[in-house]
Amino acid sequence: MMTTFNDIFKDAGNKITGIAAAPGLVIAKAYKYIKEELEVNGQKIINIKQALSDLDEAIARSKKELKKILNLARDIMGDKRAIIFEAQMMILDDPILLGTIKRRIEYEKMLPEFIVDDEISKYQKLMLKAHEGYMSERAHDIEDIKNRIIRNLQNKRWISKITHDVIVVSDTLTPSDTILFSRSDTKGFVTDRGGLTSHAAIISRSLNIPAVVGTHNSTLLINDGDELIVDGFHGCILVNPTKKQRNFYNTKIKHLKELQKNLIELKDKKAETTDGKIIELLANVDVTGEIDIAKTTGAQGIGLYRSEQILAEMGDLASEEEQAEIYNKLASRMYPQMVTIRALDIGGDKFNFSEISEPNPFLGLRGIRLLLANESLFKSQIRAVLRASKNKNIQFMLPMVSSLLEVRESKKLIDECKKELKKAKKEFDNNIKIGIMIEVPSSALLAKEFADEVDFLSIGTNDLIQYLVAVDRGNDLVSDLYREFHPAVLRTLKIIVDGGKTSNKNVSICGEMAAETLAIPLLIGLGLETLSLSPATIPYIKKIIRSISYSKSKKLADECLTYKTSDEIKARIEKFFVDNSIKRTRNII
Ligand code: PEP
Ligand code: MG
């Protein structure tokens, strides 16, 4: 019998699990990267002048080091991603921060490293306190710059020696660590801390280095030189693998290489069913690097540009000018293909800027609600999107819509922005298409009424499922109940697709369900003709589409709509794959 992933992992005592942060498979030796703890003491000093000049020198040296890293980052990741380091440079140039540090050295007569530590830590604490997730990741970036100055004040070196071709195992990795390691052909990253938005994760994804983060205790369980298997698809690590585990992964790695080669060959082929139905495959873009992947994998446009990602990359809200430039570049890179820019979906679990802590953030001030409550923020984004639309290849999409009033209110603001731009003699697409995400049950039920008032609908199953079955999409305790194949999900999808069609409006799907191989015949059978998915998965999904028939998929969907449990539906689709000898390519990995 063929060994499966489950066989390998089920009882493996040498397994560590974490978050699958960057896809890929790798087998290599571990290099434990433990940073020397920098000790700072509050010793009194006599020579203030010397202390101030030591500080200036340490700042200058830190700048020089960062500049090198910045150049390196630009080379390997492009200007956009390198912004992380520009932000660090700006801290080194911040006159208020440096002025305070110098004044305190003069008054308090303490070692400069003590004052630097104390002063910058204040910023960090504020960030950690004010915001969860995203902001705490940014607090780690500040830690990086703080330690760099202290290390330079103490004349210590940073990384002594980096061995090549290793998997770096560390408690946490700063952006500069990640860049420096990647330069020496690092094969993978494993960290105890950090989530999907940590810079180690973002950088690994854009450099195609497999990474598993948030493992909690890998630095305790792994020794320097241990052999590791890092599975960046499943978020697993095997320490000193058995022969069986190594053989299993060697075969997977071989398959993966062949698969990637074959799939790239599909790039210019249509996503067409065996009976001639053409499906449009678009890309979801979360990080700028994915635009390149969208190009290489043959996406036909961008179906979801999560504009809140700019926040992740810039570390701050972008001004109208900055946004207009970003959207302009994006539109020209993709021209003549269409780019769907989604209005900032902040709030909920994503970048909560509000000082108010909400008891139920997922049901709170999120998406369109937050935008309508912050009109100037919303309008600056609308104007930026309009300004980038002059070549007519941009459409604008509203997230988390739950009532028609929100659509009408947004359209009113869009009209106001158009008037403002006209007055300022700025060019834009006056007929820009406005659509909405359907990710709340109330808007699903009213799909037809919404479709009457907008140009397109896009189904966000990630949220739709969580709201439909009342299961927090990020909560492990109830993850078993989060079911894509729940009969209520299927029937809701049908209502949306039919509603859009009755109004002659395009309906697409941009939730993760569109990248689930098993769901493809079902979605196509339900009548969806546009799927938007993470660009790396496009070839896998195209391959499935090219091996199924639309008429059979329609029968399958009709039958599944009569079932009462998700298990029945899943079993029926699995049977469909077997009966039609369709390989679920992506699951080879
Ligand atoms: C969704 O909810 O399905 C979706 C695409 O939006 P996000 O995952 O960004 O919430
Ligand atoms: Mg959503």
PDB file of C-alpha atoms in Angstrom, residues 98-303:
ATOM      1  CA  LEU A  98      17.728  60.586  19.234  1.00  0.00           C
ATOM      2  CA  GLY A  99      17.265  63.971  20.920  1.00  0.00           C
ATOM      3  CA  THR A 100      15.516  62.343  23.892  1.00  0.00           C
ATOM      4  CA  ILE A 101      18.217  59.689  24.202  1.00  0.00           C
ATOM      5  CA  LYS A 102      20.979  62.298  24.169  1.00  0.00           C
ATOM      6  CA  ARG A 103      19.232  64.545  26.670  1.00  0.00           C
ATOM      7  CA  ARG A 104      18.720  61.625  29.021  1.00  0.00           C
ATOM      8  CA  ILE A 105      22.405  60.648  28.798  1.00  0.00           C
ATOM      9  CA  GLU A 106      23.312  64.201  29.779  1.00  0.00           C
ATOM     10  CA  TYR A 107      20.853  64.462  32.686  1.00  0.00           C
ATOM     11  CA  GLU A 108      20.871  60.927  34.027  1.00  0.00           C
ATOM     12  CA  LYS A 109      24.589  60.286  33.385  1.00  0.00           C
ATOM     13  CA  MET A 110      24.027  56.620  32.575  1.00  0.00           C
ATOM     14  CA  LEU A 111      25.646  54.346  29.985  1.00  0.00           C
ATOM     15  CA  PRO A 112      24.194  55.139  26.532  1.00  0.00           C
ATOM     16  CA  GLU A 113      23.174  51.489  25.936  1.00  0.00           C
ATOM     17  CA  PHE A 114      21.028  51.627  29.066  1.00  0.00           C
ATOM     18  CA  ILE A 115      19.206  54.748  27.863  1.00  0.00           C
ATOM     19  CA  VAL A 116      18.850  53.362  24.307  1.00  0.00           C
ATOM     20  CA  ASP A 117      17.388  50.138  25.684  1.00  0.00           C
ATOM     21  CA  ASP A 118      15.001  51.925  28.017  1.00  0.00           C
ATOM     22  CA  GLU A 119      13.833  54.541  25.508  1.00  0.00           C
ATOM     23  CA  ILE A 120      13.273  52.238  22.516  1.00  0.00           C
ATOM     24  CA  SER A 121      11.678  49.594  24.733  1.00  0.00           C
ATOM     25  CA  LYS A 122       9.012  52.165  25.638  1.00  0.00           C
ATOM     26  CA  TYR A 123       7.954  52.288  21.970  1.00  0.00           C
ATOM     27  CA  GLN A 124       7.935  48.517  21.814  1.00  0.00           C
ATOM     28  CA  LYS A 125       5.772  48.170  24.901  1.00  0.00           C
ATOM     29  CA  LEU A 126       3.291  50.650  23.503  1.00  0.00           C
ATOM     30  CA  MET A 127       3.041  48.683  20.278  1.00  0.00           C
ATOM     31  CA  LEU A 128       2.661  45.385  22.065  1.00  0.00           C
ATOM     32  CA  LYS A 129      -0.024  46.825  24.303  1.00  0.00           C
ATOM     33  CA  ALA A 130      -2.030  48.728  21.743  1.00  0.00           C
ATOM     34  CA  HIS A 131      -2.423  46.070  19.088  1.00  0.00           C
ATOM     35  CA  GLU A 132      -2.345  42.346  18.705  1.00  0.00           C
ATOM     36  CA  GLY A 133      -0.731  40.281  15.950  1.00  0.00           C
ATOM     37  CA  TYR A 134       0.475  42.624  13.294  1.00  0.00           C
ATOM     38  CA  MET A 135       1.702  45.333  15.651  1.00  0.00           C
ATOM     39  CA  SER A 136       3.526  42.915  17.898  1.00  0.00           C
ATOM     40  CA  GLU A 137       5.403  41.698  14.829  1.00  0.00           C
ATOM     41  CA  ARG A 138       6.409  45.292  14.150  1.00  0.00           C
ATOM     42  CA  ALA A 139       7.568  45.566  17.777  1.00  0.00           C
ATOM     43  CA  HIS A 140      10.058  42.791  16.962  1.00  0.00           C
ATOM     44  CA  ASP A 141      11.405  44.902  14.097  1.00  0.00           C
ATOM     45  CA  ILE A 142      12.079  47.684  16.565  1.00  0.00           C
ATOM     46  CA  GLU A 143      13.849  45.162  18.788  1.00  0.00           C
ATOM     47  CA  ASP A 144      16.126  44.497  15.830  1.00  0.00           C
ATOM     48  CA  ILE A 145      17.191  48.105  15.521  1.00  0.00           C
ATOM     49  CA  LYS A 146      17.523  48.559  19.286  1.00  0.00           C
ATOM     50  CA  ASN A 147      19.806  45.548  19.591  1.00  0.00           C
ATOM     51  CA  ARG A 148      21.821  46.701  16.613  1.00  0.00           C
ATOM     52  CA  ILE A 149      22.613  50.035  18.296  1.00  0.00           C
ATOM     53  CA  ILE A 150      23.382  48.380  21.658  1.00  0.00           C
ATOM     54  CA  ARG A 151      25.627  45.787  20.003  1.00  0.00           C
ATOM     55  CA  ASN A 152      27.519  48.515  18.226  1.00  0.00           C
ATOM     56  CA  LEU A 153      27.860  50.473  21.465  1.00  0.00           C
ATOM     57  CA  GLN A 154      29.341  47.345  23.044  1.00  0.00           C
ATOM     58  CA  ASN A 155      31.489  46.628  19.992  1.00  0.00           C
ATOM     59  CA  LYS A 156      30.117  43.121  19.584  1.00  0.00           C
ATOM     60  CA  ARG A 157      29.693  41.199  16.374  1.00  0.00           C
ATOM     61  CA  TRP A 158      26.330  39.916  15.262  1.00  0.00           C
ATOM     62  CA  ILE A 159      26.343  36.559  13.480  1.00  0.00           C
ATOM     63  CA  SER A 160      29.697  34.859  13.915  1.00  0.00           C
ATOM     64  CA  LYS A 161      29.562  32.285  11.185  1.00  0.00           C
ATOM     65  CA  ILE A 162      26.812  31.148   8.878  1.00  0.00           C
ATOM     66  CA  THR A 163      27.139  27.693   7.465  1.00  0.00           C
ATOM     67  CA  HIS A 164      25.750  27.165   3.979  1.00  0.00           C
ATOM     68  CA  ASP A 165      22.852  24.901   2.954  1.00  0.00           C
ATOM     69  CA  VAL A 166      21.325  24.610   6.405  1.00  0.00           C
ATOM     70  CA  ILE A 167      17.889  24.985   7.937  1.00  0.00           C
ATOM     71  CA  VAL A 168      18.026  27.888  10.360  1.00  0.00           C
ATOM     72  CA  VAL A 169      16.285  27.169  13.671  1.00  0.00           C
ATOM     73  CA  SER A 170      15.726  30.139  15.923  1.00  0.00           C
ATOM     74  CA  ASP A 171      13.459  31.544  18.578  1.00  0.00           C
ATOM     75  CA  THR A 172      12.564  34.402  16.282  1.00  0.00           C
ATOM     76  CA  LEU A 173      14.100  35.936  13.174  1.00  0.00           C
ATOM     77  CA  THR A 174      14.327  39.599  12.400  1.00  0.00           C
ATOM     78  CA  PRO A 175      13.978  40.793   8.804  1.00  0.00           C
ATOM     79  CA  SER A 176      17.717  41.428   8.611  1.00  0.00           C
ATOM     80  CA  ASP A 177      18.543  37.955   9.952  1.00  0.00           C
ATOM     81  CA  THR A 178      16.285  36.456   7.296  1.00  0.00           C
ATOM     82  CA  ILE A 179      17.918  38.438   4.512  1.00  0.00           C
ATOM     83  CA  LEU A 180      21.454  37.672   5.662  1.00  0.00           C
ATOM     84  CA  PHE A 181      20.736  33.971   6.007  1.00  0.00           C
ATOM     85  CA  SER A 182      19.075  33.747   2.619  1.00  0.00           C
ATOM     86  CA  ARG A 183      22.278  35.107   1.099  1.00  0.00           C
ATOM     87  CA  SER A 184      24.147  32.032   2.267  1.00  0.00           C
ATOM     88  CA  ASP A 185      21.792  29.607   0.543  1.00  0.00           C
ATOM     89  CA  THR A 186      19.726  28.819   3.584  1.00  0.00           C
ATOM     90  CA  LYS A 187      17.433  25.922   2.748  1.00  0.00           C
ATOM     91  CA  GLY A 188      14.662  26.550   5.249  1.00  0.00           C
ATOM     92  CA  PHE A 189      13.543  28.447   8.334  1.00  0.00           C
ATOM     93  CA  VAL A 190      12.023  27.197  11.576  1.00  0.00           C
ATOM     94  CA  THR A 191      11.093  29.602  14.345  1.00  0.00           C
ATOM     95  CA  ASP A 192       9.495  29.219  17.748  1.00  0.00           C
ATOM     96  CA  ARG A 193       7.658  32.495  17.513  1.00  0.00           C
ATOM     97  CA  GLY A 194       6.001  34.468  14.742  1.00  0.00           C
ATOM     98  CA  GLY A 195       2.914  34.101  12.603  1.00  0.00           C
ATOM     99  CA  LEU A 196       2.009  34.410   8.952  1.00  0.00           C
ATOM    100  CA  THR A 197       2.557  38.155   9.016  1.00  0.00           C
ATOM    101  CA  SER A 198       5.998  37.940  10.615  1.00  0.00           C
ATOM    102  CA  HIS A 199       8.672  39.254   8.351  1.00  0.00           C
ATOM    103  CA  ALA A 200      10.510  35.957   8.408  1.00  0.00           C
ATOM    104  CA  ALA A 201       7.336  34.451   6.918  1.00  0.00           C
ATOM    105  CA  ILE A 202       6.781  37.203   4.355  1.00  0.00           C
ATOM    106  CA  ILE A 203      10.409  37.218   3.238  1.00  0.00           C
ATOM    107  CA  SER A 204      10.615  33.407   3.055  1.00  0.00           C
ATOM    108  CA  ARG A 205       7.530  33.353   0.856  1.00  0.00           C
ATOM    109  CA  SER A 206       8.923  35.899  -1.527  1.00  0.00           C
ATOM    110  CA  LEU A 207      12.284  34.111  -1.665  1.00  0.00           C
ATOM    111  CA  ASN A 208      10.708  30.678  -2.038  1.00  0.00           C
ATOM    112  CA  ILE A 209      12.407  29.272   1.042  1.00  0.00           C
ATOM    113  CA  PRO A 210      10.223  26.743   2.920  1.00  0.00           C
ATOM    114  CA  ALA A 211       9.403  27.938   6.419  1.00  0.00           C
ATOM    115  CA  VAL A 212       7.496  26.749   9.462  1.00  0.00           C
ATOM    116  CA  VAL A 213       6.978  29.380  12.155  1.00  0.00           C
ATOM    117  CA  GLY A 214       5.296  29.550  15.559  1.00  0.00           C
ATOM    118  CA  THR A 215       6.479  26.075  16.629  1.00  0.00           C
ATOM    119  CA  HIS A 216       6.824  27.162  20.300  1.00  0.00           C
ATOM    120  CA  ASN A 217       9.609  24.764  21.257  1.00  0.00           C
ATOM    121  CA  SER A 218      11.724  23.764  18.279  1.00  0.00           C
ATOM    122  CA  THR A 219      14.829  25.448  19.718  1.00  0.00           C
ATOM    123  CA  LEU A 220      14.459  23.117  22.719  1.00  0.00           C
ATOM    124  CA  LEU A 221      13.781  19.970  20.717  1.00  0.00           C
ATOM    125  CA  ILE A 222      16.328  20.459  17.924  1.00  0.00           C
ATOM    126  CA  ASN A 223      20.088  20.259  18.328  1.00  0.00           C
ATOM    127  CA  ASP A 224      22.674  21.848  16.092  1.00  0.00           C
ATOM    128  CA  GLY A 225      23.489  19.466  13.247  1.00  0.00           C
ATOM    129  CA  ASP A 226      20.299  17.378  13.565  1.00  0.00           C
ATOM    130  CA  GLU A 227      18.902  16.310  10.243  1.00  0.00           C
ATOM    131  CA  LEU A 228      15.555  17.971   9.591  1.00  0.00           C
ATOM    132  CA  ILE A 229      12.734  17.619   7.122  1.00  0.00           C
ATOM    133  CA  VAL A 230      10.813  20.880   6.788  1.00  0.00           C
ATOM    134  CA  ASP A 231       7.411  20.563   5.169  1.00  0.00           C
ATOM    135  CA  GLY A 232       6.265  24.093   4.411  1.00  0.00           C
ATOM    136  CA  PHE A 233       3.010  22.844   2.893  1.00  0.00           C
ATOM    137  CA  HIS A 234       1.740  21.224   6.064  1.00  0.00           C
ATOM    138  CA  GLY A 235       3.659  23.221   8.692  1.00  0.00           C
ATOM    139  CA  CYS A 236       5.567  20.191  10.009  1.00  0.00           C
ATOM    140  CA  ILE A 237       9.145  19.343  10.887  1.00  0.00           C
ATOM    141  CA  LEU A 238      10.631  15.885  11.380  1.00  0.00           C
ATOM    142  CA  VAL A 239      13.776  15.752  13.523  1.00  0.00           C
ATOM    143  CA  ASN A 240      16.373  13.106  12.626  1.00  0.00           C
ATOM    144  CA  PRO A 241      13.884  11.321  10.362  1.00  0.00           C
ATOM    145  CA  THR A 242      13.620   7.561  10.155  1.00  0.00           C
ATOM    146  CA  LYS A 243      14.551   5.803   6.936  1.00  0.00           C
ATOM    147  CA  LYS A 244      10.870   5.463   6.089  1.00  0.00           C
ATOM    148  CA  GLN A 245      10.233   9.186   6.629  1.00  0.00           C
ATOM    149  CA  ARG A 246      13.297  10.172   4.606  1.00  0.00           C
ATOM    150  CA  ASN A 247      12.337   7.895   1.716  1.00  0.00           C
ATOM    151  CA  PHE A 248       8.804   9.233   1.771  1.00  0.00           C
ATOM    152  CA  TYR A 249       9.995  12.828   1.558  1.00  0.00           C
ATOM    153  CA  ASN A 250      12.673  12.138  -1.022  1.00  0.00           C
ATOM    154  CA  THR A 251       9.950  10.761  -3.268  1.00  0.00           C
ATOM    155  CA  LYS A 252       7.742  13.780  -2.547  1.00  0.00           C
ATOM    156  CA  ILE A 253      10.571  16.168  -3.376  1.00  0.00           C
ATOM    157  CA  LYS A 254      11.151  14.350  -6.655  1.00  0.00           C
ATOM    158  CA  HIS A 255       7.430  14.480  -7.477  1.00  0.00           C
ATOM    159  CA  LEU A 256       7.236  18.121  -6.574  1.00  0.00           C
ATOM    160  CA  LYS A 257      10.068  19.018  -8.935  1.00  0.00           C
ATOM    161  CA  GLU A 258       8.466  17.094 -11.817  1.00  0.00           C
ATOM    162  CA  LEU A 259       5.074  18.527 -11.037  1.00  0.00           C
ATOM    163  CA  GLN A 260       6.329  22.093 -11.008  1.00  0.00           C
ATOM    164  CA  LYS A 261       7.976  21.557 -14.369  1.00  0.00           C
ATOM    165  CA  ASN A 262       4.809  20.058 -15.894  1.00  0.00           C
ATOM    166  CA  LEU A 263       2.540  22.643 -14.403  1.00  0.00           C
ATOM    167  CA  ILE A 264       4.487  25.586 -15.743  1.00  0.00           C
ATOM    168  CA  GLU A 265       3.952  24.072 -19.193  1.00  0.00           C
ATOM    169  CA  LEU A 266       0.218  24.581 -18.651  1.00  0.00           C
ATOM    170  CA  LYS A 267       0.726  28.332 -18.376  1.00  0.00           C
ATOM    171  CA  ASP A 268      -0.559  29.295 -21.805  1.00  0.00           C
ATOM    172  CA  LYS A 269      -3.251  26.639 -22.001  1.00  0.00           C
ATOM    173  CA  LYS A 270      -6.886  27.497 -21.289  1.00  0.00           C
ATOM    174  CA  ALA A 271      -8.723  26.338 -18.187  1.00  0.00           C
ATOM    175  CA  GLU A 272     -11.257  24.454 -20.291  1.00  0.00           C
ATOM    176  CA  THR A 273     -13.370  21.479 -19.264  1.00  0.00           C
ATOM    177  CA  THR A 274     -13.325  18.357 -21.443  1.00  0.00           C
ATOM    178  CA  ASP A 275     -16.668  19.456 -22.921  1.00  0.00           C
ATOM    179  CA  GLY A 276     -15.519  22.956 -23.789  1.00  0.00           C
ATOM    180  CA  LYS A 277     -16.586  25.212 -20.917  1.00  0.00           C
ATOM    181  CA  ILE A 278     -13.990  27.911 -20.323  1.00  0.00           C
ATOM    182  CA  ILE A 279     -13.249  28.965 -16.775  1.00  0.00           C
ATOM    183  CA  GLU A 280     -11.459  32.200 -15.968  1.00  0.00           C
ATOM    184  CA  LEU A 281      -8.643  31.818 -13.437  1.00  0.00           C
ATOM    185  CA  LEU A 282      -7.589  34.949 -11.581  1.00  0.00           C
ATOM    186  CA  ALA A 283      -5.038  35.541  -8.848  1.00  0.00           C
ATOM    187  CA  ASN A 284      -5.492  36.599  -5.237  1.00  0.00           C
ATOM    188  CA  VAL A 285      -2.618  38.883  -4.358  1.00  0.00           C
ATOM    189  CA  ASP A 286      -1.640  39.124  -0.698  1.00  0.00           C
ATOM    190  CA  VAL A 287       1.989  40.134  -1.011  1.00  0.00           C
ATOM    191  CA  THR A 288       3.577  42.045  -3.854  1.00  0.00           C
ATOM    192  CA  GLY A 289       5.823  39.107  -4.783  1.00  0.00           C
ATOM    193  CA  GLU A 290       2.702  37.214  -5.820  1.00  0.00           C
ATOM    194  CA  ILE A 291       2.257  39.480  -8.842  1.00  0.00           C
ATOM    195  CA  ASP A 292       5.308  37.779 -10.371  1.00  0.00           C
ATOM    196  CA  ILE A 293       3.900  34.365  -9.534  1.00  0.00           C
ATOM    197  CA  ALA A 294       0.573  35.399 -11.090  1.00  0.00           C
ATOM    198  CA  LYS A 295       2.457  36.252 -14.264  1.00  0.00           C
ATOM    199  CA  THR A 296       4.451  33.023 -14.389  1.00  0.00           C
ATOM    200  CA  THR A 297       1.527  30.758 -13.637  1.00  0.00           C
ATOM    201  CA  GLY A 298      -0.723  32.321 -16.271  1.00  0.00           C
ATOM    202  CA  ALA A 299      -3.357  34.124 -14.178  1.00  0.00           C
ATOM    203  CA  GLN A 300      -5.808  36.049 -16.368  1.00  0.00           C
ATOM    204  CA  GLY A 301      -5.952  39.026 -14.060  1.00  0.00           C
ATOM    205  CA  ILE A 302      -6.178  39.802 -10.356  1.00  0.00           C
ATOM    206  CA  GLY A 303      -9.496  38.832  -8.830  1.00  0.00           C
TER     207      GLY A 303
END
